[in-house]
Amino acid sequence: MRNSSCREFMCLSVDRNQHSGRQAAGSPGQSMLSEPMSNLAMAYGSSLATQGKEMMDKNLDRFIPISKLKYYFAVDTLYVGKKLGLLVFPYMHENWEVSYQQDTPVAPRFDVNAPDLYIPAMGFITYVLVAGLALGTQNRFTPELLGVHASSALVWLIMEVLAVLLSLYLVTVSTDLTTIDLLAFAGYKYVGMIVGLVAGLMFGRPAYYLSLLWCCAAIFVFMTRTLRLKLLSEAAAEGKLVRVARNQLRMYLTMCIAAAQPVFMYWFTYHLIR
Amino acid sequence: MSGFDKFNTDFYQSSYSVDDQNQAGYGYNNENQYNKQYSQYDYSQQMGYPAPGMMQPQQPYTGQIFQPTQTYTPSSSQSMYSSSFDDEPPLLEELGINFDHIWQKTLTVLHPLKVADGSIMNETDLAGPMVFCLAFGATLLLAGKIQFGYVYGISAIGCLGMYCLLNLMSMTGVSFGCVASVLGYCLLPMIVLSSFGVLFSLQGLMGIILTAAIIGWCSLSASKIFISALAMDGQQLLVAYPCALLYGVFALISVF
């Protein structure tokens, strides 16, 4: 990289000297010196910046697959509205299967059952802000507490995803659930938490308990129905009894994952409502 | 380059083959990466993707070797000017401050319901947003809150967050300068709110209604400009929501 930048420097200096040489007649001595130098410096700086950006993008792409992430953000307003409705009231929805298009799942925009990362990300940020608001109304607010809430919620989310991954590995389930899918499903609980918190802030403790209860039940049903299709074998998901012991274990696993959600929801919100 | 293959297998098989990328080897590797990603991300959106000007490896390279491209340094056109005193460009033009464009963008922000023109955000102009940030800090100072640090910190984090989100949500990417510029311009109504805060307290019912209206105004303008500049369809409310969160934090500073 150093050789190429030296070469650029030389090329540019030759170029600029030619230009300024032609126009040197009649210009003050100062501008003849400063104009090529400043252009040189500017061009060198911007080429350095381009190189740095290139290197960063290459390295970033190795750790975070940007193209896969983009799939989870291919959402539109209609999808988000329907998904939020599903998260709060999943009882009437009948078809929980994700539709596929030539072996790849369809983008969330076109299928309400596909997981996305927009809702979890916005939910997380909104949760942190609403927690700050709740603390503020009780005069317990400091910016450090906000950071504490944000980081602890994030850490517990990551630990939950890791625990689910570990249990999936132990139970030897072959499924097409990726890590990002699990992150998305774990992030859906923030919606219920926010609903509970807002109800509690506006109408007091009984409203908080009622709405949290409703949202916990809803997220339990949502997770069970979604994960059942992914974790259990196809036949069992349709209701037939296939290889009882193995599927029982998977059923228990699904139940455990779904039951962990209400626990987290209560744990992260009860200390914010007084 | 071999790392691209593993992205390819998980995903929509595009007809864009790896071999096409091996031309124009000098310094254009980053653009090939972007093209690969965009061609994979093609969920039968009817409009396809408008390739930005500098990301087309098929075009013959007409500039000079190792010279930065026009779009990267917006003021590089100034460097083509001659060095004689009479032909020097005026100072404001050389600095890239164009008052007419600033005024146009301000008017776009002030009319949140009028449809915006997508091309006004092509040049990233940070002079206007800087002025608005300083004005916001000044009105806060008039109300007795010395919180320049919070204003800058929150705007930096907010711009970074919006930059990441918009790059993930849109088909064409967006530069950080563009995001910062749009968010800075749409801070203008917040200055109105904080100047009201100087005159009377914003913690009553009137204050809450005013605050909510101003947050809505700011986020609608910002999302309108982003939508028209990035050609995103059906996502205006989705872009408006994070903008509303960001301006909500600014409003919190003004009110409390």
PDB file of N, CA, C and O in Angstrom, chain B residues 114-166:
ATOM      1  N   LYS B 114     -45.314  18.809   1.702  1.00  0.00           N
ATOM      2  CA  LYS B 114     -45.058  18.976   0.269  1.00  0.00           C
ATOM      3  C   LYS B 114     -44.074  17.911  -0.191  1.00  0.00           C
ATOM      4  O   LYS B 114     -43.144  17.571   0.517  1.00  0.00           O
ATOM      5  N   VAL B 115     -44.273  17.359  -1.369  1.00  0.00           N
ATOM      6  CA  VAL B 115     -43.392  16.292  -1.861  1.00  0.00           C
ATOM      7  C   VAL B 115     -42.005  16.861  -2.148  1.00  0.00           C
ATOM      8  O   VAL B 115     -41.876  17.920  -2.747  1.00  0.00           O
ATOM      9  N   ALA B 116     -40.969  16.132  -1.711  1.00  0.00           N
ATOM     10  CA  ALA B 116     -39.613  16.658  -1.865  1.00  0.00           C
ATOM     11  C   ALA B 116     -38.980  16.172  -3.152  1.00  0.00           C
ATOM     12  O   ALA B 116     -39.306  15.117  -3.680  1.00  0.00           O
ATOM     13  N   ASP B 117     -38.027  16.951  -3.626  1.00  0.00           N
ATOM     14  CA  ASP B 117     -37.269  16.587  -4.808  1.00  0.00           C
ATOM     15  C   ASP B 117     -36.069  15.759  -4.385  1.00  0.00           C
ATOM     16  O   ASP B 117     -35.330  16.146  -3.493  1.00  0.00           O
ATOM     17  N   GLY B 118     -35.865  14.591  -5.003  1.00  0.00           N
ATOM     18  CA  GLY B 118     -34.827  13.688  -4.503  1.00  0.00           C
ATOM     19  C   GLY B 118     -33.416  14.163  -4.738  1.00  0.00           C
ATOM     20  O   GLY B 118     -32.487  13.720  -4.090  1.00  0.00           O
ATOM     21  N   SER B 119     -33.241  15.108  -5.672  1.00  0.00           N
ATOM     22  CA  SER B 119     -31.869  15.431  -6.051  1.00  0.00           C
ATOM     23  C   SER B 119     -31.233  16.507  -5.186  1.00  0.00           C
ATOM     24  O   SER B 119     -30.052  16.779  -5.309  1.00  0.00           O
ATOM     25  N   ILE B 120     -32.016  17.102  -4.282  1.00  0.00           N
ATOM     26  CA  ILE B 120     -31.420  18.211  -3.529  1.00  0.00           C
ATOM     27  C   ILE B 120     -30.399  17.718  -2.521  1.00  0.00           C
ATOM     28  O   ILE B 120     -29.570  18.485  -2.049  1.00  0.00           O
ATOM     29  N   MET B 121     -30.461  16.414  -2.203  1.00  0.00           N
ATOM     30  CA  MET B 121     -29.534  15.936  -1.200  1.00  0.00           C
ATOM     31  C   MET B 121     -28.279  15.372  -1.815  1.00  0.00           C
ATOM     32  O   MET B 121     -27.543  14.673  -1.159  1.00  0.00           O
ATOM     33  N   ASN B 122     -28.062  15.636  -3.100  1.00  0.00           N
ATOM     34  CA  ASN B 122     -26.896  15.043  -3.734  1.00  0.00           C
ATOM     35  C   ASN B 122     -25.597  15.599  -3.224  1.00  0.00           C
ATOM     36  O   ASN B 122     -24.612  14.887  -3.128  1.00  0.00           O
ATOM     37  N   GLU B 123     -25.571  16.888  -2.921  1.00  0.00           N
ATOM     38  CA  GLU B 123     -24.325  17.371  -2.346  1.00  0.00           C
ATOM     39  C   GLU B 123     -24.504  17.426  -0.829  1.00  0.00           C
ATOM     40  O   GLU B 123     -25.470  17.988  -0.321  1.00  0.00           O
ATOM     41  N   THR B 124     -23.571  16.845  -0.108  1.00  0.00           N
ATOM     42  CA  THR B 124     -23.700  16.820   1.348  1.00  0.00           C
ATOM     43  C   THR B 124     -23.183  18.140   1.871  1.00  0.00           C
ATOM     44  O   THR B 124     -22.036  18.513   1.649  1.00  0.00           O
ATOM     45  N   ASP B 125     -24.036  18.864   2.553  1.00  0.00           N
ATOM     46  CA  ASP B 125     -23.685  20.197   2.972  1.00  0.00           C
ATOM     47  C   ASP B 125     -23.843  20.259   4.475  1.00  0.00           C
ATOM     48  O   ASP B 125     -24.931  20.100   4.997  1.00  0.00           O
ATOM     49  N   LEU B 126     -22.767  20.429   5.172  1.00  0.00           N
ATOM     50  CA  LEU B 126     -22.837  20.411   6.628  1.00  0.00           C
ATOM     51  C   LEU B 126     -22.835  21.802   7.222  1.00  0.00           C
ATOM     52  O   LEU B 126     -22.872  21.955   8.438  1.00  0.00           O
ATOM     53  N   ALA B 127     -22.812  22.830   6.386  1.00  0.00           N
ATOM     54  CA  ALA B 127     -22.784  24.193   6.932  1.00  0.00           C
ATOM     55  C   ALA B 127     -24.111  24.539   7.579  1.00  0.00           C
ATOM     56  O   ALA B 127     -24.168  25.038   8.706  1.00  0.00           O
ATOM     57  N   GLY B 128     -25.220  24.224   6.863  1.00  0.00           N
ATOM     58  CA  GLY B 128     -26.551  24.492   7.395  1.00  0.00           C
ATOM     59  C   GLY B 128     -26.789  23.774   8.718  1.00  0.00           C
ATOM     60  O   GLY B 128     -27.185  24.394   9.711  1.00  0.00           O
ATOM     61  N   PRO B 129     -26.576  22.441   8.749  1.00  0.00           N
ATOM     62  CA  PRO B 129     -26.785  21.726  10.011  1.00  0.00           C
ATOM     63  C   PRO B 129     -25.950  22.263  11.155  1.00  0.00           C
ATOM     64  O   PRO B 129     -26.425  22.320  12.296  1.00  0.00           O
ATOM     65  N   MET B 130     -24.711  22.667  10.881  1.00  0.00           N
ATOM     66  CA  MET B 130     -23.880  23.236  11.947  1.00  0.00           C
ATOM     67  C   MET B 130     -24.528  24.474  12.519  1.00  0.00           C
ATOM     68  O   MET B 130     -24.591  24.654  13.742  1.00  0.00           O
ATOM     69  N   VAL B 131     -25.027  25.333  11.636  1.00  0.00           N
ATOM     70  CA  VAL B 131     -25.688  26.553  12.094  1.00  0.00           C
ATOM     71  C   VAL B 131     -26.896  26.213  12.945  1.00  0.00           C
ATOM     72  O   VAL B 131     -27.122  26.807  14.011  1.00  0.00           O
ATOM     73  N   PHE B 132     -27.674  25.213  12.498  1.00  0.00           N
ATOM     74  CA  PHE B 132     -28.868  24.857  13.258  1.00  0.00           C
ATOM     75  C   PHE B 132     -28.514  24.264  14.615  1.00  0.00           C
ATOM     76  O   PHE B 132     -29.177  24.549  15.612  1.00  0.00           O
ATOM     77  N   CYS B 133     -27.470  23.433  14.664  1.00  0.00           N
ATOM     78  CA  CYS B 133     -27.060  22.867  15.956  1.00  0.00           C
ATOM     79  C   CYS B 133     -26.645  23.966  16.916  1.00  0.00           C
ATOM     80  O   CYS B 133     -27.016  23.966  18.087  1.00  0.00           O
ATOM     81  N   LEU B 134     -25.860  24.923  16.389  1.00  0.00           N
ATOM     82  CA  LEU B 134     -25.418  26.021  17.245  1.00  0.00           C
ATOM     83  C   LEU B 134     -26.601  26.847  17.707  1.00  0.00           C
ATOM     84  O   LEU B 134     -26.661  27.275  18.867  1.00  0.00           O
ATOM     85  N   ALA B 135     -27.566  27.076  16.792  1.00  0.00           N
ATOM     86  CA  ALA B 135     -28.740  27.855  17.182  1.00  0.00           C
ATOM     87  C   ALA B 135     -29.536  27.119  18.261  1.00  0.00           C
ATOM     88  O   ALA B 135     -30.036  27.738  19.208  1.00  0.00           O
ATOM     89  N   PHE B 136     -29.644  25.790  18.129  1.00  0.00           N
ATOM     90  CA  PHE B 136     -30.348  25.004  19.134  1.00  0.00           C
ATOM     91  C   PHE B 136     -29.662  25.120  20.480  1.00  0.00           C
ATOM     92  O   PHE B 136     -30.302  25.358  21.510  1.00  0.00           O
ATOM     93  N   GLY B 137     -28.324  24.966  20.451  1.00  0.00           N
ATOM     94  CA  GLY B 137     -27.586  25.113  21.705  1.00  0.00           C
ATOM     95  C   GLY B 137     -27.751  26.500  22.296  1.00  0.00           C
ATOM     96  O   GLY B 137     -27.846  26.671  23.516  1.00  0.00           O
ATOM     97  N   ALA B 138     -27.803  27.511  21.424  1.00  0.00           N
ATOM     98  CA  ALA B 138     -27.949  28.885  21.909  1.00  0.00           C
ATOM     99  C   ALA B 138     -29.306  29.103  22.560  1.00  0.00           C
ATOM    100  O   ALA B 138     -29.404  29.753  23.613  1.00  0.00           O
ATOM    101  N   THR B 139     -30.368  28.559  21.961  1.00  0.00           N
ATOM    102  CA  THR B 139     -31.688  28.736  22.578  1.00  0.00           C
ATOM    103  C   THR B 139     -31.762  27.972  23.895  1.00  0.00           C
ATOM    104  O   THR B 139     -32.426  28.425  24.838  1.00  0.00           O
ATOM    105  N   LEU B 140     -31.081  26.821  23.956  1.00  0.00           N
ATOM    106  CA  LEU B 140     -31.050  26.120  25.246  1.00  0.00           C
ATOM    107  C   LEU B 140     -30.321  26.954  26.287  1.00  0.00           C
ATOM    108  O   LEU B 140     -30.699  27.003  27.462  1.00  0.00           O
ATOM    109  N   LEU B 141     -29.251  27.624  25.822  1.00  0.00           N
ATOM    110  CA  LEU B 141     -28.484  28.479  26.736  1.00  0.00           C
ATOM    111  C   LEU B 141     -29.357  29.596  27.274  1.00  0.00           C
ATOM    112  O   LEU B 141     -29.286  29.948  28.455  1.00  0.00           O
ATOM    113  N   LEU B 142     -30.221  30.142  26.388  1.00  0.00           N
ATOM    114  CA  LEU B 142     -31.116  31.203  26.830  1.00  0.00           C
ATOM    115  C   LEU B 142     -32.060  30.718  27.906  1.00  0.00           C
ATOM    116  O   LEU B 142     -32.517  31.494  28.744  1.00  0.00           O
ATOM    117  N   ALA B 143     -32.382  29.416  27.860  1.00  0.00           N
ATOM    118  CA  ALA B 143     -33.276  28.887  28.889  1.00  0.00           C
ATOM    119  C   ALA B 143     -32.508  28.452  30.125  1.00  0.00           C
ATOM    120  O   ALA B 143     -33.084  27.952  31.072  1.00  0.00           O
ATOM    121  N   GLY B 144     -31.194  28.605  30.111  1.00  0.00           N
ATOM    122  CA  GLY B 144     -30.418  28.300  31.295  1.00  0.00           C
ATOM    123  C   GLY B 144     -29.844  26.906  31.322  1.00  0.00           C
ATOM    124  O   GLY B 144     -29.357  26.452  32.356  1.00  0.00           O
ATOM    125  N   LYS B 145     -29.909  26.180  30.188  1.00  0.00           N
ATOM    126  CA  LYS B 145     -29.361  24.825  30.181  1.00  0.00           C
ATOM    127  C   LYS B 145     -28.100  24.808  29.327  1.00  0.00           C
ATOM    128  O   LYS B 145     -28.157  24.990  28.125  1.00  0.00           O
ATOM    129  N   ILE B 146     -26.965  24.566  29.984  1.00  0.00           N
ATOM    130  CA  ILE B 146     -25.711  24.577  29.242  1.00  0.00           C
ATOM    131  C   ILE B 146     -25.411  23.146  28.860  1.00  0.00           C
ATOM    132  O   ILE B 146     -24.741  22.411  29.592  1.00  0.00           O
ATOM    133  N   GLN B 147     -25.946  22.715  27.702  1.00  0.00           N
ATOM    134  CA  GLN B 147     -25.862  21.296  27.348  1.00  0.00           C
ATOM    135  C   GLN B 147     -25.417  21.077  25.931  1.00  0.00           C
ATOM    136  O   GLN B 147     -25.968  20.243  25.231  1.00  0.00           O
ATOM    137  N   PHE B 148     -24.422  21.852  25.484  1.00  0.00           N
ATOM    138  CA  PHE B 148     -23.887  21.657  24.140  1.00  0.00           C
ATOM    139  C   PHE B 148     -23.359  20.246  23.978  1.00  0.00           C
ATOM    140  O   PHE B 148     -23.482  19.633  22.938  1.00  0.00           O
ATOM    141  N   GLY B 149     -22.694  19.740  25.032  1.00  0.00           N
ATOM    142  CA  GLY B 149     -22.088  18.416  24.959  1.00  0.00           C
ATOM    143  C   GLY B 149     -23.116  17.343  24.653  1.00  0.00           C
ATOM    144  O   GLY B 149     -22.904  16.480  23.810  1.00  0.00           O
ATOM    145  N   TYR B 150     -24.263  17.412  25.363  1.00  0.00           N
ATOM    146  CA  TYR B 150     -25.307  16.409  25.117  1.00  0.00           C
ATOM    147  C   TYR B 150     -25.829  16.506  23.697  1.00  0.00           C
ATOM    148  O   TYR B 150     -26.069  15.496  23.042  1.00  0.00           O
ATOM    149  N   VAL B 151     -26.016  17.747  23.220  1.00  0.00           N
ATOM    150  CA  VAL B 151     -26.548  17.933  21.864  1.00  0.00           C
ATOM    151  C   VAL B 151     -25.631  17.276  20.848  1.00  0.00           C
ATOM    152  O   VAL B 151     -26.070  16.502  19.993  1.00  0.00           O
ATOM    153  N   TYR B 152     -24.324  17.566  20.958  1.00  0.00           N
ATOM    154  CA  TYR B 152     -23.397  16.990  19.989  1.00  0.00           C
ATOM    155  C   TYR B 152     -23.303  15.487  20.129  1.00  0.00           C
ATOM    156  O   TYR B 152     -23.277  14.749  19.145  1.00  0.00           O
ATOM    157  N   GLY B 153     -23.245  15.001  21.392  1.00  0.00           N
ATOM    158  CA  GLY B 153     -23.114  13.567  21.599  1.00  0.00           C
ATOM    159  C   GLY B 153     -24.300  12.810  21.035  1.00  0.00           C
ATOM    160  O   GLY B 153     -24.148  11.831  20.308  1.00  0.00           O
ATOM    161  N   ILE B 154     -25.505  13.306  21.357  1.00  0.00           N
ATOM    162  CA  ILE B 154     -26.695  12.609  20.871  1.00  0.00           C
ATOM    163  C   ILE B 154     -26.798  12.686  19.363  1.00  0.00           C
ATOM    164  O   ILE B 154     -27.187  11.713  18.709  1.00  0.00           O
ATOM    165  N   SER B 155     -26.442  13.834  18.789  1.00  0.00           N
ATOM    166  CA  SER B 155     -26.553  13.906  17.328  1.00  0.00           C
ATOM    167  C   SER B 155     -25.543  12.982  16.672  1.00  0.00           C
ATOM    168  O   SER B 155     -25.847  12.357  15.654  1.00  0.00           O
ATOM    169  N   ALA B 156     -24.354  12.833  17.275  1.00  0.00           N
ATOM    170  CA  ALA B 156     -23.377  11.919  16.675  1.00  0.00           C
ATOM    171  C   ALA B 156     -23.876  10.482  16.729  1.00  0.00           C
ATOM    172  O   ALA B 156     -23.868   9.770  15.712  1.00  0.00           O
ATOM    173  N   ILE B 157     -24.351  10.057  17.909  1.00  0.00           N
ATOM    174  CA  ILE B 157     -24.835   8.678  18.024  1.00  0.00           C
ATOM    175  C   ILE B 157     -26.044   8.458  17.134  1.00  0.00           C
ATOM    176  O   ILE B 157     -26.194   7.428  16.480  1.00  0.00           O
ATOM    177  N   GLY B 158     -26.941   9.438  17.113  1.00  0.00           N
ATOM    178  CA  GLY B 158     -28.139   9.293  16.294  1.00  0.00           C
ATOM    179  C   GLY B 158     -27.806   9.198  14.819  1.00  0.00           C
ATOM    180  O   GLY B 158     -28.379   8.377  14.100  1.00  0.00           O
ATOM    181  N   CYS B 159     -26.870  10.028  14.358  1.00  0.00           N
ATOM    182  CA  CYS B 159     -26.491   9.969  12.950  1.00  0.00           C
ATOM    183  C   CYS B 159     -25.883   8.618  12.612  1.00  0.00           C
ATOM    184  O   CYS B 159     -26.179   8.032  11.564  1.00  0.00           O
ATOM    185  N   LEU B 160     -25.049   8.113  13.511  1.00  0.00           N
ATOM    186  CA  LEU B 160     -24.432   6.814  13.267  1.00  0.00           C
ATOM    187  C   LEU B 160     -25.482   5.722  13.172  1.00  0.00           C
ATOM    188  O   LEU B 160     -25.471   4.885  12.263  1.00  0.00           O
ATOM    189  N   GLY B 161     -26.444   5.754  14.121  1.00  0.00           N
ATOM    190  CA  GLY B 161     -27.498   4.750  14.096  1.00  0.00           C
ATOM    191  C   GLY B 161     -28.328   4.824  12.827  1.00  0.00           C
ATOM    192  O   GLY B 161     -28.620   3.809  12.192  1.00  0.00           O
ATOM    193  N   MET B 162     -28.716   6.043  12.426  1.00  0.00           N
ATOM    194  CA  MET B 162     -29.513   6.200  11.211  1.00  0.00           C
ATOM    195  C   MET B 162     -28.731   5.768   9.984  1.00  0.00           C
ATOM    196  O   MET B 162     -29.287   5.180   9.054  1.00  0.00           O
ATOM    197  N   TYR B 163     -27.422   6.059   9.980  1.00  0.00           N
ATOM    198  CA  TYR B 163     -26.584   5.657   8.850  1.00  0.00           C
ATOM    199  C   TYR B 163     -26.596   4.143   8.694  1.00  0.00           C
ATOM    200  O   TYR B 163     -26.801   3.624   7.595  1.00  0.00           O
ATOM    201  N   CYS B 164     -26.398   3.420   9.814  1.00  0.00           N
ATOM    202  CA  CYS B 164     -26.409   1.960   9.747  1.00  0.00           C
ATOM    203  C   CYS B 164     -27.779   1.458   9.284  1.00  0.00           C
ATOM    204  O   CYS B 164     -27.889   0.612   8.396  1.00  0.00           O
ATOM    205  N   LEU B 165     -28.838   2.006   9.882  1.00  0.00           N
ATOM    206  CA  LEU B 165     -30.176   1.531   9.552  1.00  0.00           C
ATOM    207  C   LEU B 165     -30.521   1.791   8.091  1.00  0.00           C
ATOM    208  O   LEU B 165     -31.044   0.923   7.391  1.00  0.00           O
ATOM    209  N   LEU B 166     -30.222   2.999   7.601  1.00  0.00           N
ATOM    210  CA  LEU B 166     -30.587   3.322   6.220  1.00  0.00           C
ATOM    211  C   LEU B 166     -29.772   2.504   5.238  1.00  0.00           C
ATOM    212  O   LEU B 166     -30.280   2.094   4.197  1.00  0.00           O
TER     213      LEU B 166
END
